[in-house]
């Protein structure tokens, strides 16, 4: 899974925050920090669809876009890709565990315990 560019991230953040699919026009209205041409928004949505980040659904003459996966799934994939880049996975995991806050470490412990119980 490749990383996202700045505009792609902005659009994905908008779509991840929604409970239902949006049209390109609706996405364009929600990008507050930029004054983008509608064609730019449509181009980025199309590119994200081709990359597999979005699903699109026909709604009359328009398309509605929704994330193909959750934000959590995307972040987990980025973390796994970063782990693949290291020559020493054990050292990287140990360093990561040392860097997280106590409450985050407890979440990791609980998740690992649940996996062992399965």
Short mmCIF file of N, CA, C and O in Angstrom, two decimals:
data_model
loop_
_atom_site.label_atom_id
_atom_site.label_comp_id
_atom_site.label_asym_id
_atom_site.label_seq_id
_atom_site.Cartn_x
_atom_site.Cartn_y
_atom_site.Cartn_z
N UNK A 1 0.85 -1.18 0.00
CA UNK A 1 0.00 0.00 0.00
C UNK A 1 0.89 1.24 0.00
O UNK A 1 1.75 1.39 0.83
N UNK A 2 0.70 2.08 -0.95
CA UNK A 2 1.51 3.29 -1.07
C UNK A 2 0.98 4.37 -0.13
O UNK A 2 -0.17 4.37 0.27
N UNK A 3 1.85 5.33 0.16
CA UNK A 3 1.44 6.47 0.94
C UNK A 3 0.55 7.39 0.14
O UNK A 3 0.37 7.23 -1.07
N UNK A 4 -0.02 8.35 0.80
CA UNK A 4 -0.91 9.31 0.17
C UNK A 4 -0.24 10.68 0.11
O UNK A 4 0.47 11.06 1.03
N UNK A 5 -0.50 11.41 -0.97
CA UNK A 5 -0.05 12.79 -1.06
C UNK A 5 -0.89 13.67 -0.15
O UNK A 5 -1.90 13.23 0.41
N UNK A 6 -0.50 14.92 -0.02
CA UNK A 6 -1.18 15.85 0.89
C UNK A 6 -2.67 16.02 0.55
O UNK A 6 -3.53 15.92 1.43
N UNK A 7 -2.98 16.26 -0.71
CA UNK A 7 -4.38 16.44 -1.11
C UNK A 7 -5.15 15.12 -0.99
O UNK A 7 -6.30 15.11 -0.54
N UNK A 8 -4.51 14.02 -1.34
CA UNK A 8 -5.15 12.71 -1.18
C UNK A 8 -5.48 12.44 0.28
O UNK A 8 -6.57 11.97 0.61
N UNK A 9 -4.55 12.77 1.18
CA UNK A 9 -4.79 12.60 2.63
C UNK A 9 -5.95 13.46 3.09
O UNK A 9 -6.80 13.00 3.86
N UNK A 10 -6.01 14.70 2.63
CA UNK A 10 -7.10 15.59 3.01
C UNK A 10 -8.45 15.01 2.59
O UNK A 10 -9.41 15.01 3.37
N UNK A 11 -8.50 14.51 1.38
CA UNK A 11 -9.75 13.94 0.88
C UNK A 11 -10.10 12.66 1.62
O UNK A 11 -11.25 12.43 2.00
N UNK A 12 -9.11 11.80 1.87
CA UNK A 12 -9.39 10.58 2.61
C UNK A 12 -9.87 10.90 4.03
O UNK A 12 -10.79 10.26 4.53
N UNK A 13 -9.27 11.90 4.67
CA UNK A 13 -9.71 12.28 6.02
C UNK A 13 -11.16 12.73 6.02
O UNK A 13 -11.92 12.41 6.94
N UNK A 14 -11.56 13.46 4.99
CA UNK A 14 -12.95 13.88 4.87
C UNK A 14 -13.85 12.66 4.73
O UNK A 14 -14.87 12.54 5.42
N UNK A 15 -13.49 11.74 3.86
CA UNK A 15 -14.33 10.57 3.63
C UNK A 15 -14.35 9.62 4.82
O UNK A 15 -15.39 9.02 5.13
N UNK A 16 -13.23 9.47 5.51
CA UNK A 16 -13.20 8.63 6.71
C UNK A 16 -14.10 9.20 7.80
O UNK A 16 -14.64 8.46 8.62
N UNK A 17 -14.27 10.52 7.82
CA UNK A 17 -15.08 11.16 8.86
C UNK A 17 -16.58 11.07 8.59
O UNK A 17 -17.38 11.39 9.46
N UNK A 18 -16.96 10.64 7.40
CA UNK A 18 -18.37 10.60 7.01
C UNK A 18 -18.99 9.23 7.29
O UNK A 18 -18.31 8.22 7.26
N UNK A 19 -20.29 9.24 7.50
CA UNK A 19 -20.99 7.97 7.74
C UNK A 19 -21.62 7.42 6.46
O UNK A 19 -22.11 6.30 6.45
N UNK A 20 -21.58 8.21 5.39
CA UNK A 20 -22.15 7.74 4.12
C UNK A 20 -21.29 8.28 2.97
O UNK A 20 -20.55 9.25 3.13
N UNK A 21 -21.40 7.65 1.80
CA UNK A 21 -20.60 8.08 0.64
C UNK A 21 -20.94 9.51 0.21
O UNK A 21 -22.07 9.97 0.37
N UNK A 22 -19.94 10.20 -0.35
CA UNK A 22 -20.10 11.59 -0.80
C UNK A 22 -19.83 11.71 -2.29
O UNK A 22 -19.04 10.95 -2.85
N UNK A 23 -20.45 12.71 -2.91
CA UNK A 23 -20.14 13.05 -4.29
C UNK A 23 -18.89 13.92 -4.32
O UNK A 23 -18.47 14.47 -3.30
N UNK A 24 -18.33 14.09 -5.51
CA UNK A 24 -17.16 14.96 -5.67
C UNK A 24 -17.50 16.39 -5.24
O UNK A 24 -16.69 17.06 -4.60
N UNK A 25 -18.69 16.85 -5.56
CA UNK A 25 -19.11 18.20 -5.18
C UNK A 25 -19.15 18.35 -3.66
O UNK A 25 -18.69 19.35 -3.11
N UNK A 26 -19.68 17.35 -2.97
CA UNK A 26 -19.75 17.39 -1.51
C UNK A 26 -18.35 17.38 -0.90
O UNK A 26 -18.08 18.12 0.05
N UNK A 27 -17.47 16.57 -1.46
CA UNK A 27 -16.08 16.53 -0.97
C UNK A 27 -15.44 17.90 -1.18
O UNK A 27 -14.79 18.44 -0.28
N UNK A 28 -15.64 18.49 -2.36
CA UNK A 28 -15.07 19.81 -2.66
C UNK A 28 -15.51 20.88 -1.68
O UNK A 28 -14.72 21.74 -1.28
N UNK A 29 -16.78 20.82 -1.26
CA UNK A 29 -17.30 21.80 -0.29
C UNK A 29 -16.66 21.62 1.08
O UNK A 29 -16.55 22.58 1.84
N UNK A 30 -16.27 20.40 1.40
CA UNK A 30 -15.72 20.11 2.73
C UNK A 30 -14.22 20.35 2.84
O UNK A 30 -13.67 20.30 3.94
N UNK A 31 -13.56 20.61 1.73
CA UNK A 31 -12.13 20.93 1.77
C UNK A 31 -12.01 22.42 2.03
O UNK A 31 -11.94 23.23 1.12
N UNK A 32 -12.02 22.77 3.29
CA UNK A 32 -12.08 24.18 3.69
C UNK A 32 -10.78 24.93 3.42
O UNK A 32 -10.80 26.11 3.08
N UNK A 33 -9.65 24.23 3.55
CA UNK A 33 -8.37 24.94 3.46
C UNK A 33 -7.92 25.24 2.04
O UNK A 33 -6.91 25.88 1.82
N UNK A 34 -8.68 24.78 1.06
CA UNK A 34 -8.26 24.97 -0.33
C UNK A 34 -9.42 25.42 -1.18
O UNK A 34 -10.56 25.04 -0.95
N UNK A 35 -9.11 26.18 -2.20
CA UNK A 35 -10.10 26.57 -3.20
C UNK A 35 -9.77 25.78 -4.46
O UNK A 35 -9.00 26.22 -5.30
N UNK A 36 -10.33 24.58 -4.55
CA UNK A 36 -9.99 23.67 -5.64
C UNK A 36 -11.05 23.67 -6.72
O UNK A 36 -12.25 23.76 -6.43
N UNK A 37 -10.61 23.52 -7.94
CA UNK A 37 -11.55 23.37 -9.05
C UNK A 37 -12.24 22.02 -8.90
O UNK A 37 -11.63 21.04 -8.47
N UNK A 38 -13.52 21.94 -9.25
CA UNK A 38 -14.23 20.66 -9.17
C UNK A 38 -13.53 19.55 -9.95
O UNK A 38 -13.53 18.39 -9.51
N UNK A 39 -12.91 19.89 -11.07
CA UNK A 39 -12.21 18.86 -11.85
C UNK A 39 -11.01 18.30 -11.09
O UNK A 39 -10.68 17.12 -11.24
N UNK A 40 -10.36 19.13 -10.29
CA UNK A 40 -9.24 18.66 -9.48
C UNK A 40 -9.72 17.64 -8.47
O UNK A 40 -9.10 16.58 -8.29
N UNK A 41 -10.82 17.94 -7.79
CA UNK A 41 -11.38 17.02 -6.81
C UNK A 41 -11.76 15.71 -7.50
O UNK A 41 -11.45 14.62 -7.00
N UNK A 42 -12.41 15.79 -8.65
CA UNK A 42 -12.81 14.58 -9.38
C UNK A 42 -11.60 13.76 -9.80
O UNK A 42 -11.62 12.53 -9.72
N UNK A 43 -10.54 14.43 -10.23
CA UNK A 43 -9.32 13.73 -10.64
C UNK A 43 -8.70 12.98 -9.47
O UNK A 43 -8.31 11.83 -9.60
N UNK A 44 -8.63 13.63 -8.31
CA UNK A 44 -8.04 12.98 -7.13
C UNK A 44 -8.92 11.82 -6.68
O UNK A 44 -8.42 10.75 -6.34
N UNK A 45 -10.23 11.99 -6.69
CA UNK A 45 -11.14 10.90 -6.32
C UNK A 45 -10.97 9.71 -7.27
O UNK A 45 -10.94 8.56 -6.84
N UNK A 46 -10.85 10.00 -8.55
CA UNK A 46 -10.65 8.93 -9.53
C UNK A 46 -9.32 8.22 -9.29
O UNK A 46 -9.24 6.99 -9.33
N UNK A 47 -8.28 8.98 -9.01
CA UNK A 47 -6.96 8.40 -8.75
C UNK A 47 -6.99 7.52 -7.49
O UNK A 47 -6.45 6.42 -7.48
N UNK A 48 -7.67 7.99 -6.44
CA UNK A 48 -7.78 7.20 -5.21
C UNK A 48 -8.59 5.92 -5.44
O UNK A 48 -8.30 4.88 -4.84
N UNK A 49 -9.57 5.99 -6.33
CA UNK A 49 -10.35 4.80 -6.68
C UNK A 49 -9.46 3.79 -7.40
O UNK A 49 -9.46 2.60 -7.08
N UNK A 50 -8.69 4.27 -8.37
CA UNK A 50 -7.79 3.37 -9.12
C UNK A 50 -6.72 2.76 -8.23
O UNK A 50 -6.30 1.63 -8.44
N UNK A 51 -6.27 3.50 -7.22
CA UNK A 51 -5.27 2.99 -6.28
C UNK A 51 -5.87 2.01 -5.27
O UNK A 51 -5.14 1.37 -4.52
N UNK A 52 -7.20 1.92 -5.23
CA UNK A 52 -7.85 0.99 -4.31
C UNK A 52 -8.22 1.56 -2.96
O UNK A 52 -8.67 0.83 -2.08
N UNK A 53 -8.05 2.87 -2.78
CA UNK A 53 -8.40 3.50 -1.51
C UNK A 53 -9.90 3.78 -1.39
O UNK A 53 -10.42 3.88 -0.29
N UNK A 54 -10.57 3.96 -2.52
CA UNK A 54 -11.99 4.30 -2.52
C UNK A 54 -12.79 3.32 -3.35
O UNK A 54 -12.29 2.75 -4.32
N UNK A 55 -14.05 3.16 -2.95
CA UNK A 55 -15.05 2.50 -3.78
C UNK A 55 -15.98 3.60 -4.27
O UNK A 55 -16.20 4.59 -3.57
N UNK A 56 -16.52 3.42 -5.47
CA UNK A 56 -17.47 4.41 -5.95
C UNK A 56 -18.77 3.72 -6.36
O UNK A 56 -18.76 2.60 -6.86
N UNK A 57 -19.85 4.43 -6.12
CA UNK A 57 -21.20 3.92 -6.36
C UNK A 57 -21.93 4.92 -7.24
O UNK A 57 -21.92 6.13 -6.95
N UNK A 58 -22.57 4.44 -8.29
CA UNK A 58 -23.31 5.33 -9.19
C UNK A 58 -24.57 5.82 -8.46
O UNK A 58 -25.28 5.05 -7.85
N UNK A 59 -24.80 7.13 -8.54
CA UNK A 59 -26.00 7.76 -7.97
C UNK A 59 -26.55 8.72 -9.01
O UNK A 59 -26.16 9.88 -9.05
N UNK A 60 -27.42 8.22 -9.87
CA UNK A 60 -27.91 9.03 -10.98
C UNK A 60 -26.77 9.30 -11.94
O UNK A 60 -26.12 8.38 -12.42
N UNK A 61 -26.50 10.58 -12.19
CA UNK A 61 -25.40 10.96 -13.08
C UNK A 61 -24.09 11.13 -12.35
O UNK A 61 -23.04 11.30 -12.96
N UNK A 62 -24.14 11.11 -11.03
CA UNK A 62 -22.93 11.34 -10.23
C UNK A 62 -22.41 10.03 -9.65
O UNK A 62 -23.09 9.01 -9.65
N UNK A 63 -21.19 10.10 -9.18
CA UNK A 63 -20.59 9.00 -8.42
C UNK A 63 -20.55 9.41 -6.96
O UNK A 63 -20.30 10.57 -6.63
N UNK A 64 -20.74 8.46 -6.08
CA UNK A 64 -20.54 8.66 -4.64
C UNK A 64 -19.32 7.84 -4.25
O UNK A 64 -19.14 6.72 -4.72
N UNK A 65 -18.49 8.41 -3.39
CA UNK A 65 -17.23 7.79 -3.01
C UNK A 65 -17.23 7.46 -1.52
O UNK A 65 -17.71 8.25 -0.70
N UNK A 66 -16.65 6.29 -1.19
CA UNK A 66 -16.49 5.88 0.20
C UNK A 66 -15.17 5.15 0.33
O UNK A 66 -14.69 4.53 -0.63
N UNK A 67 -14.57 5.21 1.52
CA UNK A 67 -13.29 4.51 1.71
C UNK A 67 -13.45 3.00 1.53
O UNK A 67 -14.44 2.42 1.97
N UNK A 68 -12.47 2.39 0.90
CA UNK A 68 -12.48 0.94 0.73
C UNK A 68 -12.14 0.24 2.04
O UNK A 68 -12.58 -0.87 2.29
N UNK A 69 -11.36 0.90 2.88
CA UNK A 69 -10.96 0.37 4.18
C UNK A 69 -11.04 1.50 5.21
O UNK A 69 -11.01 2.68 4.87
N UNK A 70 -11.05 1.13 6.47
CA UNK A 70 -11.08 2.12 7.54
C UNK A 70 -9.72 2.82 7.67
O UNK A 70 -8.70 2.32 7.19
N UNK A 71 -9.73 3.94 8.33
CA UNK A 71 -8.48 4.66 8.62
C UNK A 71 -7.54 3.76 9.44
O UNK A 71 -6.34 3.71 9.19
N UNK A 72 -8.11 3.02 10.40
CA UNK A 72 -7.30 2.13 11.24
C UNK A 72 -6.60 1.07 10.40
O UNK A 72 -5.43 0.75 10.64
N UNK A 73 -7.29 0.51 9.42
CA UNK A 73 -6.69 -0.49 8.54
C UNK A 73 -5.56 0.12 7.74
O UNK A 73 -4.48 -0.48 7.60
N UNK A 74 -5.77 1.33 7.21
CA UNK A 74 -4.73 2.02 6.44
C UNK A 74 -3.49 2.26 7.30
O UNK A 74 -2.36 1.98 6.88
N UNK A 75 -3.69 2.77 8.52
CA UNK A 75 -2.56 3.06 9.41
C UNK A 75 -1.83 1.78 9.77
O UNK A 75 -0.58 1.74 9.79
N UNK A 76 -2.57 0.71 10.04
CA UNK A 76 -1.94 -0.57 10.36
C UNK A 76 -1.08 -1.05 9.19
O UNK A 76 0.03 -1.56 9.40
N UNK A 77 -1.58 -0.88 7.96
CA UNK A 77 -0.79 -1.27 6.78
C UNK A 77 0.49 -0.43 6.67
O UNK A 77 1.55 -0.96 6.35
N UNK A 78 0.39 0.86 6.96
CA UNK A 78 1.60 1.70 6.94
C UNK A 78 2.61 1.24 7.97
O UNK A 78 3.82 1.19 7.71
N UNK A 79 2.11 0.88 9.15
CA UNK A 79 3.00 0.42 10.21
C UNK A 79 3.68 -0.90 9.81
O UNK A 79 4.88 -1.08 10.04
N UNK A 80 2.92 -1.80 9.20
CA UNK A 80 3.50 -3.07 8.76
C UNK A 80 4.52 -2.85 7.64
O UNK A 80 5.57 -3.53 7.61
N UNK A 81 4.25 -1.93 6.74
CA UNK A 81 5.21 -1.62 5.68
C UNK A 81 6.49 -1.05 6.25
O UNK A 81 7.59 -1.39 5.81
N UNK A 82 6.35 -0.17 7.26
CA UNK A 82 7.54 0.39 7.90
C UNK A 82 8.34 -0.71 8.58
O UNK A 82 9.58 -0.73 8.52
N UNK A 83 7.66 -1.65 9.19
CA UNK A 83 8.33 -2.77 9.85
C UNK A 83 9.10 -3.62 8.83
O UNK A 83 10.18 -4.13 9.12
N UNK A 84 8.54 -3.77 7.63
CA UNK A 84 9.20 -4.53 6.58
C UNK A 84 10.51 -3.87 6.13
O UNK A 84 11.40 -4.54 5.61
N UNK A 85 10.63 -2.57 6.33
CA UNK A 85 11.81 -1.84 5.86
C UNK A 85 13.03 -2.03 6.76
O UNK A 85 14.14 -1.71 6.37
N UNK A 86 12.81 -2.54 7.96
CA UNK A 86 13.91 -2.69 8.89
C UNK A 86 14.62 -4.02 8.67
O UNK A 86 14.02 -5.00 8.24
N UNK A 87 15.87 -4.05 8.98
CA UNK A 87 16.62 -5.30 8.89
C UNK A 87 16.46 -6.15 10.14
O UNK A 87 16.75 -7.33 10.14
N UNK A 88 15.99 -5.53 11.20
CA UNK A 88 15.85 -6.22 12.48
C UNK A 88 14.47 -5.91 13.05
O UNK A 88 14.28 -4.94 13.77
N UNK A 89 13.51 -6.76 12.71
CA UNK A 89 12.12 -6.55 13.15
C UNK A 89 12.01 -6.54 14.68
O UNK A 89 11.25 -5.76 15.24
N UNK A 90 12.76 -7.40 15.34
CA UNK A 90 12.70 -7.48 16.81
C UNK A 90 13.14 -6.15 17.43
O UNK A 90 12.50 -5.65 18.36
N UNK A 91 14.22 -5.60 16.92
CA UNK A 91 14.71 -4.33 17.45
C UNK A 91 13.69 -3.21 17.20
O UNK A 91 13.44 -2.38 18.08
N UNK A 92 13.11 -3.20 16.01
CA UNK A 92 12.12 -2.17 15.69
C UNK A 92 10.88 -2.30 16.57
O UNK A 92 10.36 -1.30 17.07
N UNK A 93 10.41 -3.53 16.77
CA UNK A 93 9.24 -3.73 17.62
C UNK A 93 9.54 -3.37 19.08
O UNK A 93 8.71 -2.76 19.76
N UNK A 94 10.74 -3.71 19.54
CA UNK A 94 11.13 -3.37 20.90
C UNK A 94 11.19 -1.86 21.08
O UNK A 94 10.66 -1.31 22.05
N UNK A 95 11.78 -1.18 20.12
CA UNK A 95 11.88 0.29 20.20
C UNK A 95 10.49 0.92 20.17
O UNK A 95 10.20 1.85 20.91
N UNK A 96 9.61 0.38 19.33
CA UNK A 96 8.24 0.88 19.27
C UNK A 96 7.55 0.70 20.63
O UNK A 96 6.93 1.63 21.15
N UNK A 97 7.68 -0.49 21.20
CA UNK A 97 7.04 -0.77 22.49
C UNK A 97 7.56 0.16 23.58
O UNK A 97 6.80 0.58 24.46
N UNK A 98 8.84 0.49 23.53
CA UNK A 98 9.42 1.39 24.52
C UNK A 98 8.94 2.83 24.34
O UNK A 98 8.93 3.61 25.28
N UNK A 99 8.53 3.17 23.13
CA UNK A 99 8.16 4.55 22.83
C UNK A 99 6.69 4.87 23.10
O UNK A 99 6.33 6.03 23.23
N UNK A 100 5.84 3.84 23.21
CA UNK A 100 4.42 4.11 23.41
C UNK A 100 4.14 4.45 24.86
O UNK A 100 4.89 4.05 25.77
N UNK A 101 3.05 5.17 25.08
CA UNK A 101 2.63 5.53 26.43
C UNK A 101 2.13 4.28 27.17
O UNK A 101 1.80 3.27 26.54
N UNK A 102 2.05 4.36 28.47
CA UNK A 102 1.63 3.22 29.29
C UNK A 102 0.25 2.71 28.90
O UNK A 102 0.03 1.50 28.82
N UNK A 103 -0.69 3.61 28.65
CA UNK A 103 -2.04 3.17 28.27
C UNK A 103 -2.05 2.49 26.90
O UNK A 103 -2.78 1.53 26.68
N UNK A 104 -1.18 2.95 26.00
CA UNK A 104 -1.06 2.31 24.68
C UNK A 104 -0.41 0.93 24.81
O UNK A 104 -0.82 -0.02 24.13
N UNK A 105 0.58 0.81 25.70
CA UNK A 105 1.21 -0.48 25.94
C UNK A 105 0.19 -1.47 26.49
O UNK A 105 0.19 -2.65 26.11
N UNK A 106 -0.71 -1.01 27.33
CA UNK A 106 -1.75 -1.88 27.88
C UNK A 106 -2.70 -2.34 26.77
O UNK A 106 -3.13 -3.50 26.77
N UNK A 107 -3.00 -1.48 25.84
CA UNK A 107 -3.85 -1.86 24.70
C UNK A 107 -3.15 -2.95 23.89
O UNK A 107 -3.77 -3.93 23.48
N UNK A 108 -1.85 -2.78 23.65
CA UNK A 108 -1.08 -3.80 22.92
C UNK A 108 -1.07 -5.13 23.67
O UNK A 108 -1.27 -6.18 23.08
N UNK A 109 -0.85 -5.07 24.99
CA UNK A 109 -0.85 -6.29 25.80
C UNK A 109 -2.19 -7.02 25.69
O UNK A 109 -2.23 -8.24 25.50
N UNK A 110 -3.26 -6.26 25.80
CA UNK A 110 -4.60 -6.85 25.74
C UNK A 110 -4.84 -7.49 24.36
O UNK A 110 -5.35 -8.61 24.28
N UNK A 111 -4.46 -6.80 23.30
CA UNK A 111 -4.65 -7.34 21.95
C UNK A 111 -3.85 -8.63 21.76
O UNK A 111 -4.35 -9.60 21.18
N UNK A 112 -2.62 -8.65 22.24
CA UNK A 112 -1.79 -9.86 22.11
C UNK A 112 -2.35 -11.01 22.93
O UNK A 112 -2.35 -12.16 22.48
N UNK A 113 -2.85 -10.72 24.12
CA UNK A 113 -3.46 -11.76 24.95
C UNK A 113 -4.69 -12.33 24.26
O UNK A 113 -4.89 -13.56 24.24
N UNK A 114 -5.50 -11.47 23.68
CA UNK A 114 -6.69 -11.94 22.97
C UNK A 114 -6.32 -12.82 21.78
O UNK A 114 -6.99 -13.82 21.50
N UNK A 115 -5.26 -12.47 21.07
CA UNK A 115 -4.80 -13.27 19.95
C UNK A 115 -4.31 -14.66 20.42
O UNK A 115 -4.56 -15.66 19.76
N UNK A 116 -3.61 -14.68 21.55
CA UNK A 116 -3.13 -15.96 22.09
C UNK A 116 -4.30 -16.84 22.54
O UNK A 116 -4.22 -18.06 22.42
N UNK A 117 -5.38 -16.25 23.02
CA UNK A 117 -6.53 -17.00 23.50
C UNK A 117 -7.37 -17.59 22.37
O UNK A 117 -8.18 -18.49 22.60
N UNK A 118 -7.19 -17.08 21.16
CA UNK A 118 -7.99 -17.57 20.03
C UNK A 118 -7.61 -18.95 19.59
O UNK A 118 -6.66 -19.52 19.67
#
